[in-house]
Tab-separated table of C-alpha atoms and ligand atoms in Angstrom:
chain	number	residue	atom	x	y	z
A	1	MET	CA	-32.349	-21.039	-38.945
A	2	PHE	CA	-33.862	-18.691	-41.523
A	3	ARG	CA	-31.898	-17.891	-44.653
A	4	ARG	CA	-33.614	-14.571	-45.483
A	5	ILE	CA	-36.014	-12.284	-43.587
A	6	LEU	CA	-38.206	-9.430	-44.812
A	7	VAL	CA	-38.757	-6.469	-42.513
A	8	ALA	CA	-42.324	-5.186	-42.920
A	9	ASN	CA	-41.715	-1.819	-41.311
A	10	ARG	CA	-39.770	1.425	-41.590
A	11	GLY	CA	-37.544	3.814	-39.674
A	12	GLU	CA	-35.779	2.993	-36.454
A	13	ILE	CA	-37.327	-0.449	-35.895
A	14	ALA	CA	-36.605	-1.521	-39.477
A	15	LEU	CA	-32.950	-0.658	-38.902
A	16	ARG	CA	-33.007	-2.451	-35.527
A	17	VAL	CA	-34.212	-5.662	-37.222
A	18	ILE	CA	-31.724	-5.273	-40.095
A	19	ARG	CA	-28.938	-5.109	-37.510
A	20	ALA	CA	-30.200	-8.212	-35.687
A	21	CYS	CA	-30.251	-10.115	-38.988
A	22	ARG	CA	-26.662	-9.038	-39.687
A	23	ASP	CA	-25.616	-10.232	-36.232
A	24	LEU	CA	-27.189	-13.612	-36.940
A	25	ASP	CA	-25.763	-13.780	-40.464
A	26	ILE	CA	-29.232	-13.836	-42.043
A	27	GLU	CA	-29.949	-12.023	-45.319
A	28	VAL	CA	-32.406	-9.181	-44.935
A	29	VAL	CA	-34.882	-7.536	-47.290
A	30	ALA	CA	-36.273	-4.075	-46.563
A	31	VAL	CA	-39.470	-2.598	-47.979
A	32	PHE	CA	-40.229	1.095	-48.426
A	33	SER	CA	-42.970	3.482	-49.433
A	34	GLU	CA	-42.359	6.321	-51.869
A	35	ALA	CA	-41.935	8.676	-48.896
A	36	ASP	CA	-39.013	6.588	-47.611
A	37	ARG	CA	-37.314	6.021	-50.956
A	38	ASP	CA	-34.150	7.903	-49.926
A	39	ALA	CA	-33.939	6.607	-46.357
A	40	PRO	CA	-30.287	5.723	-45.722
A	41	TYR	CA	-30.978	2.540	-43.710
A	42	LEU	CA	-32.364	0.875	-46.843
A	43	LYS	CA	-28.795	0.575	-48.141
A	44	LEU	CA	-27.908	-1.572	-45.143
A	45	ALA	CA	-30.318	-4.304	-46.273
A	46	ASP	CA	-29.374	-6.848	-48.950
A	47	GLN	CA	-32.334	-5.747	-51.035
A	48	ALA	CA	-34.993	-3.030	-50.779
A	49	ILE	CA	-38.382	-3.226	-52.482
A	50	CYS	CA	-40.827	-0.386	-53.054
A	51	ILE	CA	-44.288	-1.429	-51.871
A	52	GLY	CA	-46.385	1.610	-52.669
A	53	PRO	CA	-47.292	5.214	-51.958
A	54	ALA	CA	-46.587	7.308	-48.870
A	55	ALA	CA	-50.023	6.657	-47.358
A	56	ALA	CA	-49.584	3.593	-45.115
A	57	ALA	CA	-52.821	1.999	-46.349
A	58	GLY	CA	-51.163	1.535	-49.752
A	59	SER	CA	-47.774	0.387	-48.417
A	60	TYR	CA	-46.852	-0.561	-44.826
A	61	LEU	CA	-50.414	-1.638	-44.061
A	62	ASN	CA	-51.045	-3.287	-47.396
A	63	ILE	CA	-50.960	-7.047	-46.886
A	64	PRO	CA	-51.053	-8.142	-50.578
A	65	ARG	CA	-48.152	-5.831	-51.448
A	66	ILE	CA	-46.017	-6.984	-48.552
A	67	ILE	CA	-46.698	-10.641	-49.281
A	68	SER	CA	-45.865	-10.075	-52.982
A	69	ALA	CA	-42.559	-8.472	-51.988
A	70	ALA	CA	-41.851	-11.414	-49.671
A	71	GLU	CA	-42.572	-13.874	-52.473
A	72	VAL	CA	-40.499	-11.994	-55.032
A	73	ALA	CA	-37.590	-11.838	-52.591
A	74	ASN	CA	-38.143	-15.462	-51.619
A	75	VAL	CA	-37.859	-14.951	-47.857
A	76	ASP	CA	-38.559	-17.564	-45.159
A	77	ALA	CA	-39.862	-15.144	-42.549
A	78	ILE	CA	-41.313	-11.669	-41.980
A	79	HIS	CA	-40.510	-9.467	-39.015
A	80	PRO	CA	-43.363	-6.963	-38.522
A	81	GLY	CA	-41.587	-4.618	-36.075
A	82	PHE	CA	-44.072	-2.553	-34.019
A	83	GLY	CA	-47.113	-0.585	-35.161
A	84	PHE	CA	-48.443	-1.163	-38.703
A	85	LEU	CA	-49.274	-4.892	-39.132
A	86	SER	CA	-47.444	-6.156	-36.058
A	87	GLU	CA	-50.584	-6.966	-34.066
A	88	ASN	CA	-52.767	-7.956	-36.992
A	89	ALA	CA	-53.706	-11.617	-36.498
A	90	HIS	CA	-55.043	-11.807	-40.049
A	91	PHE	CA	-51.652	-10.769	-41.416
A	92	ALA	CA	-49.911	-13.408	-39.276
A	93	GLU	CA	-52.316	-15.991	-40.640
A	94	VAL	CA	-51.761	-14.916	-44.269
A	95	CYS	CA	-47.977	-15.142	-43.769
A	96	ARG	CA	-48.202	-18.647	-42.408
A	97	THR	CA	-50.587	-19.869	-45.107
A	98	CYS	CA	-48.062	-18.569	-47.646
A	99	ASN	CA	-45.382	-20.628	-45.906
A	100	ILE	CA	-43.666	-17.575	-44.546
A	101	GLU	CA	-42.990	-17.599	-40.814
A	102	PHE	CA	-44.462	-14.606	-38.981
A	103	ILE	CA	-41.929	-13.514	-36.340
A	104	GLY	CA	-44.377	-13.026	-33.510
A	105	PRO	CA	-46.977	-14.858	-31.444
A	106	PRO	CA	-49.456	-17.390	-32.805
A	107	GLU	CA	-52.644	-15.953	-34.346
A	108	GLU	CA	-54.912	-17.462	-31.691
A	109	ALA	CA	-52.943	-15.788	-28.902
A	110	MET	CA	-53.002	-12.493	-30.803
A	111	ARG	CA	-56.766	-12.722	-31.120
A	112	ARG	CA	-57.343	-13.626	-27.483
A	113	LEU	CA	-54.877	-11.184	-25.981
A	114	GLY	CA	-54.908	-8.387	-28.548
A	115	TYR	CA	-58.549	-7.516	-28.040
A	116	LYS	CA	-58.582	-5.762	-24.686
A	117	SER	CA	-61.964	-6.829	-23.387
A	118	GLU	CA	-61.120	-10.487	-24.211
A	119	ALA	CA	-57.696	-10.188	-22.596
A	120	ARG	CA	-59.379	-8.962	-19.391
A	121	LYS	CA	-61.492	-12.118	-19.298
A	122	LEU	CA	-58.458	-14.330	-19.779
A	123	ALA	CA	-56.596	-12.410	-17.064
A	124	LEU	CA	-59.410	-13.075	-14.614
A	125	GLU	CA	-59.304	-16.771	-15.486
A	126	ALA	CA	-55.545	-16.782	-14.884
A	127	LYS	CA	-56.080	-15.097	-11.489
A	128	VAL	CA	-54.369	-11.914	-12.613
A	129	PRO	CA	-55.955	-8.797	-11.065
A	130	VAL	CA	-57.642	-6.465	-13.571
A	131	VAL	CA	-58.867	-2.892	-13.169
A	132	PRO	CA	-62.481	-3.058	-11.932
A	133	GLY	CA	-64.713	-2.519	-14.928
A	134	SER	CA	-67.313	-3.877	-17.311
A	135	GLU	CA	-67.287	-7.574	-18.034
A	136	GLY	CA	-67.402	-7.189	-21.781
A	137	LEU	CA	-68.298	-4.519	-24.323
A	138	ILE	CA	-70.789	-1.804	-23.447
A	139	THR	CA	-74.046	-2.453	-25.273
A	140	SER	CA	-76.098	0.568	-24.239
A	141	GLU	CA	-75.866	3.975	-22.609
A	142	GLU	CA	-78.076	2.772	-19.716
A	143	GLU	CA	-75.690	-0.108	-19.045
A	144	ALA	CA	-72.713	2.267	-18.969
A	145	VAL	CA	-74.499	4.643	-16.582
A	146	ARG	CA	-75.464	1.777	-14.254
A	147	LEU	CA	-71.930	0.310	-14.245
A	148	ALA	CA	-70.289	3.696	-13.669
A	149	ARG	CA	-72.618	4.371	-10.719
A	150	GLY	CA	-71.636	1.033	-9.240
A	151	MET	CA	-67.892	1.659	-9.685
A	152	GLY	CA	-67.994	5.316	-8.728
A	153	TYR	CA	-66.598	8.148	-10.853
A	154	PRO	CA	-64.189	8.861	-12.433
A	155	VAL	CA	-64.315	6.059	-14.974
A	156	LEU	CA	-62.376	5.492	-18.169
A	157	ILE	CA	-64.008	4.588	-21.481
A	158	LYS	CA	-61.623	2.456	-23.544
A	159	ALA	CA	-61.661	1.063	-27.071
A	160	ALA	CA	-61.455	-2.744	-27.065
A	161	ALA	CA	-59.392	-2.729	-30.241
A	162	GLY	CA	-57.489	0.287	-28.942
A	163	GLY	CA	-53.894	1.373	-29.067
A	164	GLY	CA	-51.960	4.605	-28.994
A	165	GLY	CA	-54.404	6.151	-26.525
A	166	LYS	CA	-57.115	6.362	-29.207
A	167	GLY	CA	-60.744	5.938	-28.231
A	168	MET	CA	-59.975	6.650	-24.582
A	169	ARG	CA	-62.009	9.146	-22.526
A	170	VAL	CA	-62.135	9.952	-18.813
A	171	ALA	CA	-65.632	10.581	-17.470
A	172	HIS	CA	-66.074	12.432	-14.182
A	173	ASP	CA	-69.860	12.354	-14.107
A	174	GLU	CA	-72.889	10.993	-15.915
A	175	GLU	CA	-72.965	13.792	-18.439
A	176	SER	CA	-69.341	13.396	-19.508
A	177	LEU	CA	-69.866	9.623	-19.588
A	178	LYS	CA	-72.689	10.000	-22.116
A	179	THR	CA	-70.814	12.389	-24.389
A	180	GLY	CA	-67.548	10.465	-23.900
A	181	LEU	CA	-69.168	7.193	-24.966
A	182	VAL	CA	-70.240	8.593	-28.301
A	183	ALA	CA	-66.896	10.299	-28.889
A	184	ALA	CA	-64.868	7.211	-27.937
A	185	GLN	CA	-66.988	4.930	-30.121
A	186	GLN	CA	-66.609	7.249	-33.101
A	187	GLU	CA	-62.873	7.630	-32.584
A	188	ALA	CA	-62.424	3.848	-32.235
A	189	GLU	CA	-64.538	3.176	-35.317
A	190	LYS	CA	-62.429	5.602	-37.321
A	191	ALA	CA	-59.064	4.366	-36.045
A	192	PHE	CA	-59.686	0.601	-35.829
A	193	LYS	CA	-62.873	0.039	-37.855
A	194	ASP	CA	-64.282	-1.309	-34.579
A	195	GLY	CA	-66.362	0.888	-32.301
A	196	GLY	CA	-66.432	-1.565	-29.356
A	197	VAL	CA	-65.753	0.133	-26.016
A	198	TYR	CA	-65.688	-0.983	-22.375
A	199	LEU	CA	-65.417	0.727	-19.007
A	200	GLU	CA	-62.690	0.690	-16.381
A	201	LYS	CA	-62.449	2.417	-13.056
A	202	TYR	CA	-60.107	5.372	-13.541
A	203	ILE	CA	-57.135	4.758	-11.256
A	204	GLU	CA	-55.936	8.040	-9.729
A	205	ARG	CA	-52.267	8.848	-10.280
A	206	PRO	CA	-51.153	5.333	-11.135
A	207	ARG	CA	-47.767	4.175	-12.289
A	208	HIS	CA	-47.439	2.199	-15.496
A	209	VAL	CA	-45.346	-0.920	-14.929
A	210	GLU	CA	-44.988	-3.540	-17.639
A	211	VAL	CA	-43.340	-6.928	-17.885
A	212	GLN	CA	-41.213	-8.145	-20.793
A	213	LEU	CA	-42.072	-11.709	-21.771
A	214	LEU	CA	-40.384	-14.202	-24.026
A	215	GLY	CA	-41.698	-17.627	-24.950
A	216	ASP	CA	-40.733	-20.397	-27.341
A	217	LYS	CA	-42.773	-22.898	-29.346
A	218	HIS	CA	-42.026	-25.645	-26.820
A	219	GLY	CA	-44.127	-24.224	-23.994
A	220	ASN	CA	-41.392	-22.298	-22.168
A	221	VAL	CA	-42.239	-18.754	-21.042
A	222	VAL	CA	-39.953	-16.470	-19.038
A	223	HIS	CA	-40.138	-12.840	-17.963
A	224	LEU	CA	-37.269	-10.387	-18.297
A	225	TRP	CA	-38.439	-8.242	-15.409
A	226	GLU	CA	-40.259	-4.945	-15.519
A	227	ARG	CA	-40.083	-1.483	-17.036
A	228	ASP	CA	-41.634	1.634	-15.521
A	229	CYS	CA	-43.225	3.771	-18.238
A	230	SER	CA	-45.102	6.254	-16.057
A	231	LEU	CA	-43.767	9.331	-17.808
A	232	GLN	CA	-46.414	9.924	-20.432
A	233	ARG	CA	-48.192	12.701	-22.219
A	234	ARG	CA	-51.762	12.060	-23.344
A	235	HIS	CA	-51.414	8.410	-22.244
A	236	GLN	CA	-48.402	7.998	-24.526
A	237	LYS	CA	-44.980	7.053	-23.159
A	238	LEU	CA	-42.067	9.486	-23.240
A	239	VAL	CA	-39.553	7.984	-20.778
A	240	GLU	CA	-39.076	4.347	-19.779
A	241	GLU	CA	-36.764	2.809	-17.222
A	242	SER	CA	-35.845	-0.376	-15.441
A	243	PRO	CA	-35.845	-1.350	-12.634
A	244	ALA	CA	-39.046	0.486	-11.646
A	245	PRO	CA	-38.032	2.911	-8.860
A	246	ASN	CA	-39.465	2.498	-5.361
A	247	LEU	CA	-41.321	-0.699	-6.164
A	248	PRO	CA	-41.132	-3.240	-3.320
A	249	ASP	CA	-39.416	-6.476	-4.404
A	250	SER	CA	-42.409	-8.594	-3.448
A	251	VAL	CA	-44.710	-6.518	-5.701
A	252	ARG	CA	-42.188	-6.642	-8.532
A	253	GLU	CA	-42.010	-10.417	-8.261
A	254	ASP	CA	-45.805	-10.769	-8.095
A	255	ILE	CA	-46.353	-8.609	-11.187
A	256	CYS	CA	-43.769	-10.547	-13.181
A	257	LEU	CA	-45.221	-13.928	-12.208
A	258	SER	CA	-48.761	-12.739	-13.027
A	259	ALA	CA	-47.584	-11.773	-16.506
A	260	VAL	CA	-46.071	-15.210	-17.074
A	261	ARG	CA	-49.315	-16.853	-15.899
A	262	LEU	CA	-51.332	-14.828	-18.362
A	263	ALA	CA	-48.952	-15.593	-21.250
A	264	ARG	CA	-49.182	-19.310	-20.477
A	265	ALA	CA	-52.991	-19.150	-20.274
A	266	GLY	CA	-53.067	-17.446	-23.681
A	267	GLY	CA	-50.742	-19.981	-25.357
A	268	TYR	CA	-48.303	-17.174	-26.069
A	269	TYR	CA	-44.864	-17.406	-27.615
A	270	ASN	CA	-42.234	-14.983	-29.015
A	271	ALA	CA	-41.728	-11.539	-27.390
A	272	GLY	CA	-44.590	-9.664	-25.774
A	273	THR	CA	-45.377	-7.259	-22.979
A	274	CYS	CA	-47.952	-7.420	-20.254
A	275	GLU	CA	-48.930	-3.937	-19.032
A	276	PHE	CA	-50.151	-3.087	-15.536
A	277	LEU	CA	-51.161	-0.044	-13.548
A	278	VAL	CA	-49.873	0.200	-9.994
A	279	ASP	CA	-51.813	2.407	-7.588
A	280	GLN	CA	-50.473	4.497	-4.710
A	281	GLN	CA	-50.891	1.510	-2.348
A	282	HIS	CA	-48.836	-0.722	-4.702
A	283	ARG	CA	-51.881	-2.720	-5.748
A	284	PHE	CA	-51.465	-3.734	-9.380
A	285	TYR	CA	-53.989	-4.254	-12.160
A	286	PHE	CA	-53.566	-5.765	-15.619
A	287	ILE	CA	-54.484	-3.404	-18.477
A	288	GLU	CA	-53.336	-4.986	-21.728
A	289	VAL	CA	-50.932	-7.208	-23.625
A	290	ASN	CA	-48.822	-5.827	-26.446
A	291	ALA	CA	-48.362	-8.851	-28.673
A	292	ARG	CA	-45.146	-7.657	-30.350
A	293	ILE	CA	-41.732	-6.162	-29.701
A	294	GLN	CA	-42.095	-2.743	-28.095
A	295	VAL	CA	-40.372	0.582	-28.664
A	296	GLU	CA	-38.790	0.427	-25.202
A	297	HIS	CA	-37.358	-3.107	-25.495
A	298	PRO	CA	-33.713	-1.872	-25.404
A	299	VAL	CA	-34.182	-0.802	-21.751
A	300	THR	CA	-34.547	-4.484	-20.882
A	301	GLU	CA	-31.725	-5.488	-23.215
A	302	LEU	CA	-29.375	-3.169	-21.346
A	303	ILE	CA	-30.094	-4.521	-17.871
A	304	THR	CA	-30.359	-8.219	-18.817
A	305	GLY	CA	-27.741	-8.427	-21.580
A	306	ILE	CA	-30.263	-10.316	-23.754
A	307	ASP	CA	-30.824	-9.171	-27.339
A	308	LEU	CA	-34.604	-9.427	-27.665
A	309	VAL	CA	-34.808	-9.089	-31.443
A	310	ARG	CA	-32.284	-11.868	-31.984
A	311	GLU	CA	-34.229	-14.041	-29.524
A	312	GLN	CA	-37.463	-13.286	-31.392
A	313	ILE	CA	-35.882	-14.593	-34.588
A	314	ARG	CA	-34.460	-17.671	-32.869
A	315	VAL	CA	-37.733	-18.738	-31.269
A	316	ALA	CA	-39.650	-18.056	-34.507
A	317	ALA	CA	-37.253	-20.486	-36.204
A	318	GLY	CA	-38.291	-23.083	-33.650
A	319	GLU	CA	-35.302	-22.954	-31.312
A	320	PRO	CA	-35.987	-23.501	-27.617
A	321	LEU	CA	-35.240	-20.623	-25.229
A	322	ARG	CA	-31.586	-20.602	-24.307
A	323	PHE	CA	-32.158	-19.624	-20.675
A	324	ARG	CA	-34.358	-20.540	-17.739
A	325	GLN	CA	-36.053	-18.023	-15.484
A	326	GLU	CA	-33.329	-18.284	-12.850
A	327	ASP	CA	-30.654	-17.464	-15.463
A	328	ILE	CA	-32.146	-14.029	-16.132
A	329	GLN	CA	-30.426	-11.550	-13.854
A	330	THR	CA	-30.596	-7.787	-14.041
A	331	ASN	CA	-27.700	-5.428	-13.504
A	332	GLY	CA	-27.671	-1.684	-13.048
A	333	ALA	CA	-30.254	0.829	-14.258
A	334	ALA	CA	-31.312	1.730	-17.794
A	335	MET	CA	-33.447	4.593	-19.088
A	336	GLU	CA	-34.837	5.616	-22.458
A	337	CYS	CA	-36.008	8.972	-23.801
A	338	ARG	CA	-38.189	8.965	-26.885
A	339	ILE	CA	-36.925	11.654	-29.204
A	340	ASN	CA	-39.916	12.587	-31.339
A	341	ALA	CA	-40.269	15.136	-34.109
A	342	GLU	CA	-42.804	17.094	-32.052
A	343	ASP	CA	-43.028	20.505	-30.483
A	344	PRO	CA	-43.528	20.108	-26.730
A	345	ALA	CA	-44.241	23.828	-26.416
A	346	ALA	CA	-47.187	23.474	-28.794
A	347	GLY	CA	-48.998	20.541	-27.224
A	348	PHE	CA	-46.608	18.022	-28.818
A	349	ARG	CA	-47.721	18.891	-32.324
A	350	PRO	CA	-45.849	16.825	-34.979
A	351	SER	CA	-42.939	18.688	-36.532
A	352	PRO	CA	-41.878	16.926	-39.734
A	353	GLY	CA	-39.280	18.371	-42.120
A	354	VAL	CA	-35.616	18.295	-43.035
A	355	ILE	CA	-33.105	17.825	-40.218
A	356	THR	CA	-30.466	20.399	-41.017
A	357	ARG	CA	-28.224	19.597	-38.076
A	358	TRP	CA	-27.928	16.357	-36.102
A	359	GLN	CA	-25.218	16.177	-33.495
A	360	ALA	CA	-25.704	12.887	-31.660
A	361	PRO	CA	-24.560	12.214	-28.090
A	362	GLY	CA	-22.219	9.365	-27.229
A	363	GLY	CA	-19.630	8.237	-24.727
A	364	PRO	CA	-19.751	5.721	-21.890
A	365	GLY	CA	-23.152	4.243	-21.101
A	366	VAL	CA	-25.017	5.806	-24.050
A	367	ARG	CA	-26.934	3.891	-26.737
A	368	LEU	CA	-28.692	5.753	-29.532
A	369	ASP	CA	-31.070	3.760	-31.725
A	370	THR	CA	-31.980	5.852	-34.745
A	371	HIS	CA	-32.326	5.745	-38.504
A	372	VAL	CA	-31.663	9.482	-38.793
A	373	VAL	CA	-28.597	11.102	-40.378
A	374	PRO	CA	-27.948	14.824	-40.987
A	375	GLY	CA	-30.092	16.026	-43.904
A	376	TYR	CA	-32.735	13.346	-43.262
A	377	MET	CA	-36.272	14.375	-44.122
A	378	VAL	CA	-38.838	13.331	-41.482
A	379	PRO	CA	-41.921	12.491	-43.547
A	380	PRO	CA	-45.262	13.804	-42.250
A	381	ASN	CA	-46.999	10.484	-42.948
A	382	TYR	CA	-45.884	8.305	-40.050
A	383	ASP	CA	-45.160	8.125	-36.344
A	384	SER	CA	-42.985	11.003	-35.204
A	385	MET	CA	-40.293	9.067	-33.347
A	386	VAL	CA	-36.833	9.838	-34.734
A	387	ALA	CA	-34.559	8.307	-32.102
A	388	LYS	CA	-34.406	6.425	-28.829
A	389	LEU	CA	-31.766	7.755	-26.496
A	390	LEU	CA	-30.765	5.178	-23.880
A	391	VAL	CA	-28.367	5.182	-20.976
A	392	TYR	CA	-27.083	2.349	-18.852
A	393	GLN	CA	-25.298	2.834	-15.526
A	394	PRO	CA	-24.715	0.952	-12.261
A	395	THR	CA	-27.327	3.002	-10.356
A	396	ARG	CA	-30.438	5.056	-11.139
A	397	ALA	CA	-28.778	8.271	-9.919
A	398	GLU	CA	-25.837	7.695	-12.260
A	399	ALA	CA	-28.208	6.886	-15.113
A	400	ILE	CA	-29.982	10.220	-14.587
A	401	ALA	CA	-26.654	12.076	-14.609
A	402	CYS	CA	-25.616	10.240	-17.758
A	403	MET	CA	-28.923	11.066	-19.475
A	404	ARG	CA	-28.506	14.747	-18.548
A	405	ARG	CA	-25.086	14.725	-20.153
A	406	ALA	CA	-26.376	12.964	-23.282
A	407	LEU	CA	-29.358	15.319	-23.614
A	408	ALA	CA	-27.065	18.332	-23.216
A	409	GLU	CA	-24.866	17.067	-26.066
A	410	PHE	CA	-27.779	16.312	-28.390
A	411	VAL	CA	-28.358	19.027	-31.007
A	412	VAL	CA	-31.095	18.799	-33.613
A	413	GLU	CA	-31.987	21.648	-35.928
A	414	GLY	CA	-34.543	22.050	-38.695
A	415	ILE	CA	-37.355	20.336	-36.760
A	416	LYS	CA	-38.688	20.638	-33.220
A	417	THR	CA	-38.085	17.695	-30.920
A	418	THR	CA	-38.940	16.410	-27.447
A	419	ILE	CA	-35.338	16.987	-26.269
A	420	PRO	CA	-36.219	20.184	-24.294
A	421	ILE	CA	-38.929	18.472	-22.240
A	422	HIS	CA	-36.614	15.549	-21.535
A	423	ARG	CA	-34.059	18.027	-20.183
A	424	GLU	CA	-36.731	19.460	-17.885
A	425	ILE	CA	-37.798	16.003	-16.715
A	426	PHE	CA	-34.258	14.867	-15.954
A	427	ASN	CA	-33.651	18.009	-13.912
A	428	HIS	CA	-36.852	17.672	-11.897
A	429	PRO	CA	-36.432	16.686	-8.220
A	430	SER	CA	-39.588	14.529	-8.189
A	431	PHE	CA	-38.298	12.503	-11.087
A	432	ALA	CA	-34.943	12.105	-9.347
A	433	GLU	CA	-36.782	10.707	-6.312
A	434	GLY	CA	-38.742	8.311	-8.489
A	435	ALA	CA	-41.951	9.923	-7.268
A	436	VAL	CA	-43.708	9.858	-10.621
A	437	ASP	CA	-47.034	8.720	-11.997
A	438	THR	CA	-48.785	8.842	-15.341
A	439	THR	CA	-50.112	12.358	-14.694
A	440	PHE	CA	-46.715	13.841	-13.727
A	441	ILE	CA	-45.967	15.600	-17.024
A	442	GLU	CA	-49.402	17.120	-17.391
A	443	ARG	CA	-49.500	18.212	-13.731
A	444	THR	CA	-45.989	19.634	-13.742
A	445	TRP	CA	-46.063	21.398	-17.073
A	446	HIS	CA	-49.694	22.454	-16.974
A	447	ASN	CA	-50.366	25.030	-19.676
A	448	ALA	CA	-47.145	23.703	-21.118
A	449	ALA	CA	-47.318	26.034	-24.094
A	450	SER	CA	-45.981	29.051	-22.266
A	451	GLN	CA	-43.801	27.313	-19.705
A	452	LEU	CA	-41.816	24.903	-21.768
A	453	PRO	CA	-38.688	25.965	-23.556
A	454	SER	CA	-39.102	26.049	-27.309
A	455	GLY	CA	-38.713	22.718	-29.070
A	456	GLY	CA	-36.026	24.054	-31.408
A	457	ASN	CA	-33.181	22.957	-29.255
A	458	GLN	CA	-29.757	24.341	-28.747
A	459	PRO	CA	-27.257	22.721	-26.388
A	460	ALA	CA	-28.733	22.953	-22.908
A	461	GLU	CA	-25.777	24.432	-21.099
A	462	ARG	CA	-24.319	26.790	-23.597
A	463	LYS	CA	-22.610	28.927	-21.011
A	464	LYS	CA	-20.742	26.021	-19.505
A	465	ALA	CA	-19.947	24.218	-22.717
A	466	ASP	CA	-20.288	25.983	-26.000
A	467	PHE	CA	-20.897	23.174	-28.452
A	468	ALA	CA	-22.758	25.326	-30.929
A	469	ALA	CA	-21.158	25.632	-34.331
B	501	ADP	P1	-53.332	2.141	-25.397
B	501	ADP	O1	-53.286	0.715	-25.863
B	501	ADP	O2	-54.299	2.990	-26.164
B	501	ADP	O3	-51.978	2.745	-25.276
B	501	ADP	P2	-53.493	1.317	-22.593
B	501	ADP	O4	-54.571	0.455	-22.081
B	501	ADP	O5	-52.144	0.677	-22.809
B	501	ADP	O6	-53.972	2.066	-23.920
B	501	ADP	O7	-53.296	2.540	-21.597
B	501	ADP	C1	-52.387	3.581	-21.892
B	501	ADP	C2	-52.237	4.484	-20.698
B	501	ADP	O8	-53.510	5.049	-20.342
B	501	ADP	C3	-51.743	3.831	-19.424
B	501	ADP	O9	-50.344	3.710	-19.364
B	501	ADP	C4	-52.275	4.811	-18.388
B	501	ADP	O10	-51.494	5.973	-18.337
B	501	ADP	C5	-53.614	5.185	-18.940
B	501	ADP	N1	-54.686	4.284	-18.420
B	501	ADP	C6	-55.176	3.173	-19.006
B	501	ADP	N2	-56.136	2.603	-18.245
B	501	ADP	C7	-56.267	3.369	-17.143
B	501	ADP	C8	-57.105	3.338	-15.959
B	501	ADP	N3	-58.019	2.389	-15.784
B	501	ADP	N4	-56.922	4.313	-15.033
B	501	ADP	C9	-56.023	5.300	-15.212
B	501	ADP	N5	-55.217	5.400	-16.284
B	501	ADP	C10	-55.330	4.455	-17.255
C-alpha cells in the first residue's frame, strides 16, 4: 500500500480524498493556489504546498508545478480528484514516468475513452448502442448538412474533447446547424484547444442514466449499479439519485452490463462512469465515459456501502477487487443536491464571496460533503460547487421527505446558492413521481428569473419553524 499520497485538487474533493487517506492510514499532502491559501481543509493534510497563483493554468492545471510538489514531498501516488487534470492522459503518463502512481485509469484507456468520438467507435465495437450520429469528426459544413438531413432534425453538435456542456449546440434546422457548427468549434477550441466536433441525433426529453464502474489491474471489472442524473440545467447536473426511478429492471440490468462490456473493451481499470441517455420508450444510448471519480459518487456509496475513493486507492496500489459482481447489492434510496454558489434567479450566475452564515443540516440519513466553514471565502476562480447534500433512506419517498427537511434546515448567507431551486424541485409533484427528464428544470421554471425565489436563502418554512437567528 502507498505510504504517502498527494491530492492534485482543491475544495470538496480534496477534502474527500484527504479523509479517505486518513481512513486508510496513509499520509496525505495537499496543494493549494494563492486563492486557497486560507482554506481550512489544508490543515487536515499532513503537509500543504503552494503551487502557484489563483489562475488554474499556473497552479491546479500546471503539470510541472504539481510534479515538483510531489517530488519535494516524496509521495508514491497522486490522486487527481475530478476536473482539472483528472482526465488528462498526458498528466497520467508524466506521473508514471516519474515513478508516481496516477490514481486513475491507464493512459491508453483514457485516450480511447476520453475522446468522445473515439469512445463512440469503441462502444459500437463492444455492441453497446450509441446515439445515432456521425461516424467520426465533422470535416465540412456540407458533410454536416448531409448527415443532419439523413438523421432528421433536431441534431446536437458536440465537442469531441468536450466536458461541462461546452461546445454543445442544438440545431433545429439547416440554418442553425451552420451557425451552431462555427460557434461550437470556436467554443471547443477555446475551452479544450481542440475544435473537433461531431453530430448526434438530439434525443427528445431523455433521461440521463449512468453506471458506476470499478476495475482492478488484474482484469476484473464490476458495476455498482446506476445513478439517474436527469435533473440538469444547461446540460449540467443538479440532482442525482439511485436507484433510477421507474426504470424497468431488465433495462437497468442491460445498461449496467453494457457499461461493463465497454470498460473491458477499453482495457479500463480504477473508478469510472459510463453515461447513457434513455428515451421515453426506455431505449438507451451510450454518450460518454467519465474516466475519473465523479461528483455524485457518494450516491452510490450510500446504497452499496462501498467507499469508492478508498477502493480507487486500493486498486491503484495493485490490490485485486475485494468483491465480485454478485456481492454488490443495493439497499434503499439515495439522493444528492449540488449546492453551488450560484444565483438560480439570475440564470445560475456564479455568486462568489464571503459566507457570513453557514448553518448546515444534519440528523438521521443526512450526509454533507463540504469544505466550507462559516466565514469561508468562495473564490471566483473555480467551479462554484460549495457542498453536496446527500440523503439516504429505505425508500425514494422517504428520501425526498428527508431531503426536504435537510434543505429547510440549511441556511447560507453572504452568497447566493442553489438551495432555493432544490426546495422547489423537491416539492414538485412530477419529481415526486419520478417523471423527470433532462429538460424538466428548464421547462418547469421557464423564464426562471422572475419565478424563482431569490437565491439568498432563508429557512424555507419560517412560519412553522423559526430557525433564523
Ligand atoms: P458533457 O461532457 O459536456 O457534460 P455529455 O455528453 O455528458 O456532455 O452530455 C451532457 C448532457 O447533455 C446529457 O446529460 C444530456 O442532458 C445532454 N445530451 C447529450 N447528448 C444528447 C443527445 N444526443 N440528445 C439529447 N441530449 C443530449
